[in-house]
């Protein structure tokens, strides 16, 4: 397996794996239920890193 990629809820910083992300209900955080989206960086460390962060939100779940 490749290095595991994890994502952080932009609302509560819950850390989830890509597998968990793929199985979320409409992209809602399993912990807080937010659809704020997920980033490869914790929300508190996105300052200055925003350009590099991969932000995922409900939009990708609407794509087929
Ligand atoms: Zn959350």
PDB file of C-alpha atoms in Angstrom, residues 27-60:
ATOM      1  CA  UNK A  27     -19.591  14.232   2.405  1.00  0.00           C
ATOM      2  CA  UNK A  28     -20.733  14.868   5.932  1.00  0.00           C
ATOM      3  CA  UNK A  29     -18.164  14.564   8.661  1.00  0.00           C
ATOM      4  CA  UNK A  30     -18.768  11.352  10.646  1.00  0.00           C
ATOM      5  CA  UNK A  31     -18.022  13.201  13.857  1.00  0.00           C
ATOM      6  CA  UNK A  32     -19.722  16.582  13.603  1.00  0.00           C
ATOM      7  CA  UNK A  33     -21.942  16.128  10.550  1.00  0.00           C
ATOM      8  CA  UNK A  34     -20.545  19.226   8.903  1.00  0.00           C
ATOM      9  CA  UNK A  35     -20.320  19.586   5.142  1.00  0.00           C
ATOM     10  CA  UNK A  36     -17.617  22.198   5.534  1.00  0.00           C
ATOM     11  CA  UNK A  37     -15.344  19.878   3.631  1.00  0.00           C
ATOM     12  CA  UNK A  38     -12.080  18.065   4.190  1.00  0.00           C
ATOM     13  CA  UNK A  39      -8.504  19.102   3.632  1.00  0.00           C
ATOM     14  CA  UNK A  40      -5.198  17.305   3.552  1.00  0.00           C
ATOM     15  CA  UNK A  41      -4.129  19.778   6.222  1.00  0.00           C
ATOM     16  CA  UNK A  42      -5.714  20.331   9.619  1.00  0.00           C
ATOM     17  CA  UNK A  43      -7.760  23.508   9.536  1.00  0.00           C
ATOM     18  CA  UNK A  44      -5.499  25.225  12.023  1.00  0.00           C
ATOM     19  CA  UNK A  45      -2.481  24.804   9.777  1.00  0.00           C
ATOM     20  CA  UNK A  46      -3.941  25.912   6.484  1.00  0.00           C
ATOM     21  CA  UNK A  47      -2.709  29.475   6.837  1.00  0.00           C
ATOM     22  CA  UNK A  48       0.003  29.837   4.250  1.00  0.00           C
ATOM     23  CA  UNK A  49      -0.574  26.340   3.034  1.00  0.00           C
ATOM     24  CA  UNK A  50      -3.960  26.894   1.517  1.00  0.00           C
ATOM     25  CA  UNK A  51      -2.606  26.792  -2.018  1.00  0.00           C
ATOM     26  CA  UNK A  52      -1.167  23.354  -1.447  1.00  0.00           C
ATOM     27  CA  UNK A  53      -4.081  21.920   0.442  1.00  0.00           C
ATOM     28  CA  UNK A  54      -6.528  19.699  -1.309  1.00  0.00           C
ATOM     29  CA  UNK A  55      -9.939  20.854  -0.267  1.00  0.00           C
ATOM     30  CA  UNK A  56     -12.713  18.390  -0.690  1.00  0.00           C
ATOM     31  CA  UNK A  57     -16.311  19.304  -0.251  1.00  0.00           C
ATOM     32  CA  UNK A  58     -19.736  18.087  -1.170  1.00  0.00           C
ATOM     33  CA  UNK A  59     -19.185  19.066  -4.797  1.00  0.00           C
ATOM     34  CA  UNK A  60     -17.082  15.977  -5.477  1.00  0.00           C
TER      35      UNK A  60
END
